[in-house]
PDB file of C-alpha atoms and ligand atoms in Angstrom:
ATOM      1  CA  UNK A   1       0.000   0.000   0.000  1.00 97.00           C
ATOM      2  CA  UNK A   2       1.231   3.477  -0.856  1.00 98.00           C
ATOM      3  CA  UNK A   3       0.412   6.357   1.504  1.00 98.00           C
ATOM      4  CA  UNK A   4       1.463   9.864   0.511  1.00 98.00           C
ATOM      5  CA  UNK A   5       1.587  13.127   2.446  1.00 98.00           C
ATOM      6  CA  UNK A   6       1.176  16.512   0.830  1.00 97.00           C
ATOM      7  CA  UNK A   7       0.975  20.130   1.929  1.00 95.00           C
ATOM      8  CA  UNK A   8       2.868  23.370   1.710  1.00 90.00           C
ATOM      9  CA  UNK A   9       6.219  23.640   3.487  1.00 83.00           C
ATOM     10  CA  UNK A  10       5.723  23.923   7.239  1.00 81.00           C
ATOM     11  CA  UNK A  11       2.457  21.964   7.348  1.00 88.00           C
ATOM     12  CA  UNK A  12       3.931  19.323   9.691  1.00 92.00           C
ATOM     13  CA  UNK A  13       4.216  16.333   7.367  1.00 94.00           C
ATOM     14  CA  UNK A  14       7.468  14.994   8.856  1.00 94.00           C
ATOM     15  CA  UNK A  15       6.057  14.928  12.394  1.00 95.00           C
ATOM     16  CA  UNK A  16       3.003  13.001  11.206  1.00 98.00           C
ATOM     17  CA  UNK A  17       5.041  10.561   9.146  1.00 98.00           C
ATOM     18  CA  UNK A  18       7.153   9.736  12.221  1.00 97.00           C
ATOM     19  CA  UNK A  19       4.024   9.169  14.293  1.00 98.00           C
ATOM     20  CA  UNK A  20       2.428   7.035  11.590  1.00 98.00           C
ATOM     21  CA  UNK A  21       5.535   4.882  11.204  1.00 97.00           C
ATOM     22  CA  UNK A  22       5.452   4.216  14.952  1.00 97.00           C
ATOM     23  CA  UNK A  23       1.736   3.425  14.831  1.00 97.00           C
ATOM     24  CA  UNK A  24       2.161   0.951  11.958  1.00 97.00           C
ATOM     25  CA  UNK A  25       5.105  -0.835  13.540  1.00 96.00           C
ATOM     26  CA  UNK A  26       3.070  -1.118  16.770  1.00 96.00           C
ATOM     27  CA  UNK A  27       0.538  -3.078  14.703  1.00 94.00           C
ATOM     28  CA  UNK A  28       3.215  -5.285  13.174  1.00 95.00           C
ATOM     29  CA  UNK A  29       2.988  -3.578   9.767  1.00 95.00           C
ATOM     30  CA  UNK A  30       6.342  -3.171   8.088  1.00 93.00           C
ATOM     31  CA  UNK A  31       6.653   0.236   6.491  1.00 96.00           C
ATOM     32  CA  UNK A  32       9.214   2.162   4.547  1.00 97.00           C
ATOM     33  CA  UNK A  33       9.305   5.910   4.899  1.00 97.00           C
ATOM     34  CA  UNK A  34      10.746   7.980   2.042  1.00 97.00           C
ATOM     35  CA  UNK A  35      10.803  11.577   0.907  1.00 96.00           C
ATOM     36  CA  UNK A  36      10.774  13.343  -2.419  1.00 96.00           C
ATOM     37  CA  UNK A  37      12.985  14.553  -3.876  1.00 93.00           C
ATOM     38  CA  UNK A  38      15.512  11.977  -2.662  1.00 95.00           C
ATOM     39  CA  UNK A  39      15.718   8.383  -1.487  1.00 94.00           C
ATOM     40  CA  UNK A  40      18.534   7.016  -3.646  1.00 96.00           C
ATOM     41  CA  UNK A  41      22.089   8.303  -3.998  1.00 96.00           C
ATOM     42  CA  UNK A  42      21.314   9.836  -7.382  1.00 96.00           C
ATOM     43  CA  UNK A  43      17.968  11.229  -6.249  1.00 96.00           C
ATOM     44  CA  UNK A  44      19.655  12.824  -3.199  1.00 95.00           C
ATOM     45  CA  UNK A  45      22.163  14.494  -5.541  1.00 95.00           C
ATOM     46  CA  UNK A  46      19.270  15.837  -7.602  1.00 95.00           C
ATOM     47  CA  UNK A  47      17.668  17.037  -4.354  1.00 90.00           C
ATOM     48  CA  UNK A  48      20.797  19.051  -3.563  1.00 87.00           C
ATOM     49  CA  UNK A  49      20.780  20.523  -7.089  1.00 86.00           C
ATOM     50  CA  UNK A  50      17.156  21.539  -6.674  1.00 87.00           C
ATOM     51  CA  UNK A  51      17.219  22.822  -3.102  1.00 83.00           C
ATOM     52  CA  UNK A  52      20.750  23.977  -2.270  1.00 77.00           C
ATOM     53  CA  UNK A  53      21.797  25.516  -5.560  1.00 69.00           C
ATOM     54  CA  UNK A  54      21.905  29.292  -5.794  1.00 72.00           C
ATOM     55  CA  UNK A  55      21.793  28.978  -9.569  1.00 74.00           C
ATOM     56  CA  UNK A  56      18.550  29.947 -11.248  1.00 82.00           C
ATOM     57  CA  UNK A  57      16.613  26.999 -12.629  1.00 86.00           C
ATOM     58  CA  UNK A  58      13.860  27.389 -15.215  1.00 90.00           C
ATOM     59  CA  UNK A  59      10.420  25.993 -14.309  1.00 91.00           C
ATOM     60  CA  UNK A  60      10.846  23.343 -17.019  1.00 97.00           C
ATOM     61  CA  UNK A  61      14.310  22.384 -15.755  1.00 94.00           C
ATOM     62  CA  UNK A  62      12.895  22.215 -12.227  1.00 91.00           C
ATOM     63  CA  UNK A  63      10.070  19.949 -13.396  1.00 96.00           C
ATOM     64  CA  UNK A  64      12.435  17.588 -15.168  1.00 98.00           C
ATOM     65  CA  UNK A  65      14.825  17.408 -12.213  1.00 94.00           C
ATOM     66  CA  UNK A  66      12.007  16.584  -9.787  1.00 95.00           C
ATOM     67  CA  UNK A  67      10.787  14.022 -12.317  1.00 98.00           C
ATOM     68  CA  UNK A  68      14.211  12.433 -12.733  1.00 98.00           C
ATOM     69  CA  UNK A  69      14.500  12.066  -8.969  1.00 98.00           C
ATOM     70  CA  UNK A  70      10.998  10.541  -8.882  1.00 98.00           C
ATOM     71  CA  UNK A  71      11.741   8.037 -11.656  1.00 98.00           C
ATOM     72  CA  UNK A  72      14.790   6.811  -9.709  1.00 98.00           C
ATOM     73  CA  UNK A  73      12.847   6.427  -6.478  1.00 98.00           C
ATOM     74  CA  UNK A  74       9.798   4.796  -8.052  1.00 98.00           C
ATOM     75  CA  UNK A  75      11.641   2.221 -10.127  1.00 98.00           C
ATOM     76  CA  UNK A  76      14.486   1.397  -7.778  1.00 98.00           C
ATOM     77  CA  UNK A  77      12.821   1.544  -4.359  1.00 98.00           C
ATOM     78  CA  UNK A  78       9.037   2.006  -4.313  1.00 98.00           C
ATOM     79  CA  UNK A  79       7.898  -0.582  -6.864  1.00 98.00           C
ATOM     80  CA  UNK A  80      10.143  -3.331  -5.405  1.00 98.00           C
ATOM     81  CA  UNK A  81       9.040  -2.479  -1.830  1.00 98.00           C
ATOM     82  CA  UNK A  82       5.350  -2.625  -2.785  1.00 98.00           C
ATOM     83  CA  UNK A  83       5.969  -5.932  -4.563  1.00 97.00           C
ATOM     84  CA  UNK A  84       7.375  -7.309  -1.281  1.00 96.00           C
ATOM     85  CA  UNK A  85       4.136  -6.315   0.436  1.00 96.00           C
ATOM     86  CA  UNK A  86       5.580  -3.367   2.361  1.00 96.00           C
ATOM     87  CA  UNK A  87       3.594  -0.260   3.185  1.00 97.00           C
ATOM     88  CA  UNK A  88       5.367   2.741   1.687  1.00 98.00           C
ATOM     89  CA  UNK A  89       4.914   6.182   3.245  1.00 98.00           C
ATOM     90  CA  UNK A  90       5.993   8.956   0.958  1.00 98.00           C
ATOM     91  CA  UNK A  91       6.637  12.568   1.983  1.00 97.00           C
ATOM     92  CA  UNK A  92       5.455  14.245  -1.258  1.00 96.00           C
ATOM     93  CA  UNK A  93       4.729  12.632  -4.615  1.00 98.00           C
ATOM     94  CA  UNK A  94       3.356  13.873  -7.921  1.00 98.00           C
ATOM     95  CA  UNK A  95       0.665  16.082  -6.329  1.00 98.00           C
ATOM     96  CA  UNK A  96       3.566  18.328  -5.270  1.00 96.00           C
ATOM     97  CA  UNK A  97       4.539  18.669  -8.922  1.00 96.00           C
ATOM     98  CA  UNK A  98       1.001  19.633  -9.896  1.00 98.00           C
ATOM     99  CA  UNK A  99       0.758  22.153  -7.055  1.00 95.00           C
ATOM    100  CA  UNK A 100       4.293  23.664  -7.169  1.00 93.00           C
ATOM    101  CA  UNK A 101       5.335  23.430 -10.822  1.00 95.00           C
ATOM    102  CA  UNK A 102       1.803  23.587 -12.245  1.00 97.00           C
ATOM    103  CA  UNK A 103      -0.150  26.052 -10.140  1.00 97.00           C
ATOM    104  CA  UNK A 104       2.889  27.708  -8.489  1.00 93.00           C
ATOM    105  CA  UNK A 105       5.209  28.125 -11.481  1.00 92.00           C
ATOM    106  CA  UNK A 106       2.469  28.166 -14.105  1.00 96.00           C
ATOM    107  CA  UNK A 107       3.525  25.195 -16.243  1.00 97.00           C
ATOM    108  CA  UNK A 108       0.861  23.689 -18.471  1.00 98.00           C
ATOM    109  CA  UNK A 109      -1.184  21.139 -16.518  1.00 98.00           C
ATOM    110  CA  UNK A 110      -1.781  18.839 -19.498  1.00 98.00           C
ATOM    111  CA  UNK A 111       1.961  18.651 -20.154  1.00 98.00           C
ATOM    112  CA  UNK A 112       2.553  17.977 -16.446  1.00 98.00           C
ATOM    113  CA  UNK A 113       0.136  15.046 -16.519  1.00 97.00           C
ATOM    114  CA  UNK A 114       2.182  13.401 -19.292  1.00 98.00           C
ATOM    115  CA  UNK A 115       5.483  13.945 -17.482  1.00 98.00           C
ATOM    116  CA  UNK A 116       3.978  12.644 -14.234  1.00 98.00           C
ATOM    117  CA  UNK A 117       2.626   9.518 -15.955  1.00 98.00           C
ATOM    118  CA  UNK A 118       6.119   8.785 -17.293  1.00 98.00           C
ATOM    119  CA  UNK A 119       8.069   9.507 -14.092  1.00 98.00           C
ATOM    120  CA  UNK A 120       5.716   7.499 -11.848  1.00 98.00           C
ATOM    121  CA  UNK A 121       5.291   4.563 -14.266  1.00 98.00           C
ATOM    122  CA  UNK A 122       1.586   5.198 -13.655  1.00 97.00           C
ATOM    123  CA  UNK A 123       1.841   4.465  -9.925  1.00 98.00           C
ATOM    124  CA  UNK A 124      -0.981   5.984  -7.847  1.00 97.00           C
ATOM    125  CA  UNK A 125      -1.173   6.353  -4.065  1.00 98.00           C
ATOM    126  CA  UNK A 126      -3.882   4.390  -2.254  1.00 98.00           C
ATOM    127  CA  UNK A 127      -4.453   7.417  -0.083  1.00 98.00           C
ATOM    128  CA  UNK A 128      -3.065  10.945   0.125  1.00 98.00           C
ATOM    129  CA  UNK A 129      -3.188  12.975   3.321  1.00 98.00           C
ATOM    130  CA  UNK A 130      -3.288  16.683   2.582  1.00 98.00           C
ATOM    131  CA  UNK A 131      -2.268  18.712   5.627  1.00 98.00           C
ATOM    132  CA  UNK A 132      -3.839  22.055   4.974  1.00 97.00           C
ATOM    133  CA  UNK A 133      -2.360  25.233   6.394  1.00 95.00           C
ATOM    134  CA  UNK A 134      -2.584  28.860   5.335  1.00 94.00           C
ATOM    135  CA  UNK A 135       0.706  30.090   3.855  1.00 91.00           C
ATOM    136  CA  UNK A 136       1.159  32.880   6.440  1.00 89.00           C
ATOM    137  CA  UNK A 137       1.125  30.407   9.334  1.00 91.00           C
ATOM    138  CA  UNK A 138       3.303  27.975   7.397  1.00 85.00           C
ATOM    139  CA  UNK A 139       5.949  30.638   6.761  1.00 80.00           C
ATOM    140  CA  UNK A 140       5.772  31.768  10.380  1.00 80.00           C
ATOM    141  CA  UNK A 141       6.486  28.163  11.430  1.00 78.00           C
ATOM    142  CA  UNK A 142       9.412  28.017   9.014  1.00 70.00           C
ATOM    143  CA  UNK A 143      10.849  31.242  10.435  1.00 68.00           C
ATOM    144  CA  UNK A 144      10.652  29.975  14.004  1.00 70.00           C
ATOM    145  CA  UNK A 145      12.135  26.594  12.976  1.00 64.00           C
ATOM    146  CA  UNK A 146      15.103  28.462  11.550  1.00 55.00           C
ATOM    147  CA  UNK A 147      15.152  30.857  14.547  1.00 56.00           C
ATOM    148  CA  UNK A 148      14.690  33.911  12.363  1.00 54.00           C
ATOM    149  CA  UNK A 149      13.784  36.505  15.013  1.00 53.00           C
ATOM    150  CA  UNK A 150      11.075  38.442  13.222  1.00 49.00           C
ATOM    151  CA  UNK A 151       7.489  38.914  14.212  1.00 52.00           C
ATOM    152  CA  UNK A 152       5.796  37.899  10.988  1.00 52.00           C
ATOM    153  CA  UNK A 153       3.857  40.641   9.302  1.00 55.00           C
ATOM    154  CA  UNK A 154       3.277  40.390   5.552  1.00 50.00           C
ATOM    155  CA  UNK A 155       3.866  44.146   5.252  1.00 53.00           C
ATOM    156  CA  UNK A 156       7.356  43.807   6.676  1.00 51.00           C
ATOM    157  CA  UNK A 157       8.455  41.302   4.084  1.00 44.00           C
ATOM    158  CA  UNK A 158      10.943  42.219   1.390  1.00 34.00           C
ATOM    159  CA  UNK A 159      10.103  41.740  -2.273  1.00 27.00           C
ATOM    160  CA  UNK A 160      11.444  38.219  -2.416  1.00 29.00           C
ATOM    161  CA  UNK A 161       9.571  37.140   0.667  1.00 40.00           C
ATOM    162  CA  UNK A 162       6.432  38.725  -0.722  1.00 43.00           C
ATOM    163  CA  UNK A 163       6.747  36.782  -3.936  1.00 42.00           C
ATOM    164  CA  UNK A 164       7.357  33.741  -1.772  1.00 76.00           C
ATOM    165  CA  UNK A 165       4.073  34.214  -0.022  1.00 83.00           C
ATOM    166  CA  UNK A 166       2.209  34.736  -3.309  1.00 87.00           C
ATOM    167  CA  UNK A 167       3.823  31.586  -4.645  1.00 90.00           C
ATOM    168  CA  UNK A 168       2.682  29.561  -1.631  1.00 90.00           C
ATOM    169  CA  UNK A 169      -0.821  30.932  -1.988  1.00 93.00           C
ATOM    170  CA  UNK A 170      -0.888  29.649  -5.567  1.00 95.00           C
ATOM    171  CA  UNK A 171       0.520  26.306  -4.450  1.00 94.00           C
ATOM    172  CA  UNK A 172      -2.127  25.933  -1.770  1.00 96.00           C
ATOM    173  CA  UNK A 173      -4.954  26.770  -4.163  1.00 97.00           C
ATOM    174  CA  UNK A 174      -3.401  24.299  -6.584  1.00 98.00           C
ATOM    175  CA  UNK A 175      -3.728  21.564  -3.991  1.00 97.00           C
ATOM    176  CA  UNK A 176      -7.297  22.562  -3.240  1.00 97.00           C
ATOM    177  CA  UNK A 177      -8.164  22.586  -6.954  1.00 97.00           C
ATOM    178  CA  UNK A 178      -6.575  19.137  -7.422  1.00 97.00           C
ATOM    179  CA  UNK A 179      -8.543  17.737  -4.499  1.00 96.00           C
ATOM    180  CA  UNK A 180     -11.763  19.181  -5.888  1.00 95.00           C
ATOM    181  CA  UNK A 181     -11.236  17.124  -9.052  1.00 91.00           C
ATOM    182  CA  UNK A 182     -10.212  13.950  -7.258  1.00 88.00           C
ATOM    183  CA  UNK A 183     -11.922  13.742  -3.878  1.00 80.00           C
ATOM    184  CA  UNK A 184     -11.738   9.943  -3.453  1.00 90.00           C
ATOM    185  CA  UNK A 185      -7.986   9.577  -2.986  1.00 96.00           C
ATOM    186  CA  UNK A 186      -7.529  12.495  -0.606  1.00 97.00           C
ATOM    187  CA  UNK A 187      -8.084  12.954   3.109  1.00 97.00           C
ATOM    188  CA  UNK A 188      -7.838  16.637   4.036  1.00 97.00           C
ATOM    189  CA  UNK A 189      -6.687  17.452   7.534  1.00 97.00           C
ATOM    190  CA  UNK A 190      -6.548  20.837   9.226  1.00 97.00           C
ATOM    191  CA  UNK A 191      -2.849  21.274  10.023  1.00 96.00           C
ATOM    192  CA  UNK A 192      -3.650  23.856  12.713  1.00 95.00           C
ATOM    193  CA  UNK A 193      -4.852  21.072  15.007  1.00 96.00           C
ATOM    194  CA  UNK A 194      -2.479  19.719  17.672  1.00 96.00           C
ATOM    195  CA  UNK A 195      -0.081  17.048  16.322  1.00 97.00           C
ATOM    196  CA  UNK A 196      -1.662  14.262  18.415  1.00 98.00           C
ATOM    197  CA  UNK A 197      -5.135  15.161  17.163  1.00 98.00           C
ATOM    198  CA  UNK A 198      -3.892  15.154  13.540  1.00 98.00           C
ATOM    199  CA  UNK A 199      -2.346  11.737  14.148  1.00 98.00           C
ATOM    200  CA  UNK A 200      -5.632  10.471  15.620  1.00 98.00           C
ATOM    201  CA  UNK A 201      -7.485  11.639  12.495  1.00 98.00           C
ATOM    202  CA  UNK A 202      -4.970  10.048  10.157  1.00 98.00           C
ATOM    203  CA  UNK A 203      -5.140   6.679  11.889  1.00 98.00           C
ATOM    204  CA  UNK A 204      -8.945   6.993  12.016  1.00 98.00           C
ATOM    205  CA  UNK A 205      -9.069   7.397   8.233  1.00 97.00           C
ATOM    206  CA  UNK A 206      -6.749   4.416   7.736  1.00 97.00           C
ATOM    207  CA  UNK A 207      -8.845   2.263  10.068  1.00 96.00           C
ATOM    208  CA  UNK A 208     -12.084   3.238   8.309  1.00 95.00           C
ATOM    209  CA  UNK A 209     -10.891   2.882   4.754  1.00 94.00           C
ATOM    210  CA  UNK A 210      -8.379   0.063   4.973  1.00 93.00           C
ATOM    211  CA  UNK A 211      -9.003  -1.677   8.293  1.00 86.00           C
ATOM    212  CA  UNK A 212      -5.411  -0.882   9.282  1.00 83.00           C
TER     213      UNK A 212
HETATM  214  P1  TYD B   1      11.662  19.751   1.607  1.00 82.68           P
HETATM  215  O1  TYD B   1      12.748  20.339   2.416  1.00 82.68           O
HETATM  216  O2  TYD B   1      11.545  18.270   1.532  1.00 82.68           O
HETATM  217  O3  TYD B   1      10.318  20.452   2.036  1.00 82.68           O
HETATM  218  P2  TYD B   1       9.138  19.923   2.915  1.00 82.68           P
HETATM  219  O4  TYD B   1       9.732  19.600   4.259  1.00 82.68           O
HETATM  220  O5  TYD B   1       8.184  21.061   2.939  1.00 82.68           O
HETATM  221  O6  TYD B   1       8.574  18.736   2.194  1.00 82.68           O
HETATM  222  O7  TYD B   1      11.780  20.365   0.156  1.00 82.68           O
HETATM  223  C1  TYD B   1      11.062  19.930  -0.910  1.00 82.68           C
HETATM  224  C2  TYD B   1      10.670  21.154  -1.693  1.00 82.68           C
HETATM  225  O8  TYD B   1      10.494  20.789  -3.045  1.00 82.68           O
HETATM  226  C3  TYD B   1       9.358  21.749  -1.217  1.00 82.68           C
HETATM  227  O9  TYD B   1       9.454  23.160  -1.257  1.00 82.68           O
HETATM  228  C4  TYD B   1       8.370  21.318  -2.275  1.00 82.68           C
HETATM  229  C5  TYD B   1       9.223  21.201  -3.505  1.00 82.68           C
HETATM  230  N1  TYD B   1       8.739  20.221  -4.505  1.00 82.68           N
HETATM  231  C6  TYD B   1       8.319  20.663  -5.747  1.00 82.68           C
HETATM  232  O10 TYD B   1       8.315  21.890  -6.003  1.00 82.68           O
HETATM  233  N2  TYD B   1       7.910  19.757  -6.682  1.00 82.68           N
HETATM  234  C7  TYD B   1       7.905  18.420  -6.441  1.00 82.68           C
HETATM  235  O11 TYD B   1       7.514  17.614  -7.317  1.00 82.68           O
HETATM  236  C8  TYD B   1       8.357  17.951  -5.159  1.00 82.68           C
HETATM  237  C9  TYD B   1       8.388  16.493  -4.840  1.00 82.68           C
HETATM  238  C10 TYD B   1       8.766  18.895  -4.224  1.00 82.68           C
END
């Protein structure tokens, strides 16, 4: 079974994935927890290119790098793990591409669908948890994580940070738009809830839908 987590940066996916891994192992379910981009040596190198580089990358280049990393992870790790009967928990998958490169960067959604179909080998998650958070709160969380000592006020942001916030707004509406078209696969969770409550909801959904 393939479980994916989505949401804008700062929504609390990593915390929930840790809790879920613990929950599954407590029930004797073997799981493998992975993140995108990354997960193989090559994919981790691509991750560094995408996230640590100060070089400008075009939206198309960005899309193809994320997709190359995904193809590596899907073919080398995820498909074999699923074939062995493992439960795979994935921190981001192709919905991130739709939201970030499609709605955020403005790439054509039809073209994205083709690239996604190729890079995933057609693999679909059984369920996707979308942790929903408004971009202002998400950025505030990011600032405090990185100990940036500013009281967040959108009017105090510089131009870059402003464009950052606009970008995240587009990304969030991209997720919401995607979910509107494909309600069945998604479980939407309010990421403002306390972490234990979010975990309770996630396990509740898994129990209801999959008897886990
Ligand atoms: P990461 O540090 O893993 O962020 P997070 O903890 O929020 O998941 O960085 C991954 C970044 O890459 C994040 O900003 C989302 C972005 N991303 C895309 O733009 N497209 C994609 O297809 C994927 C998988 C991630």
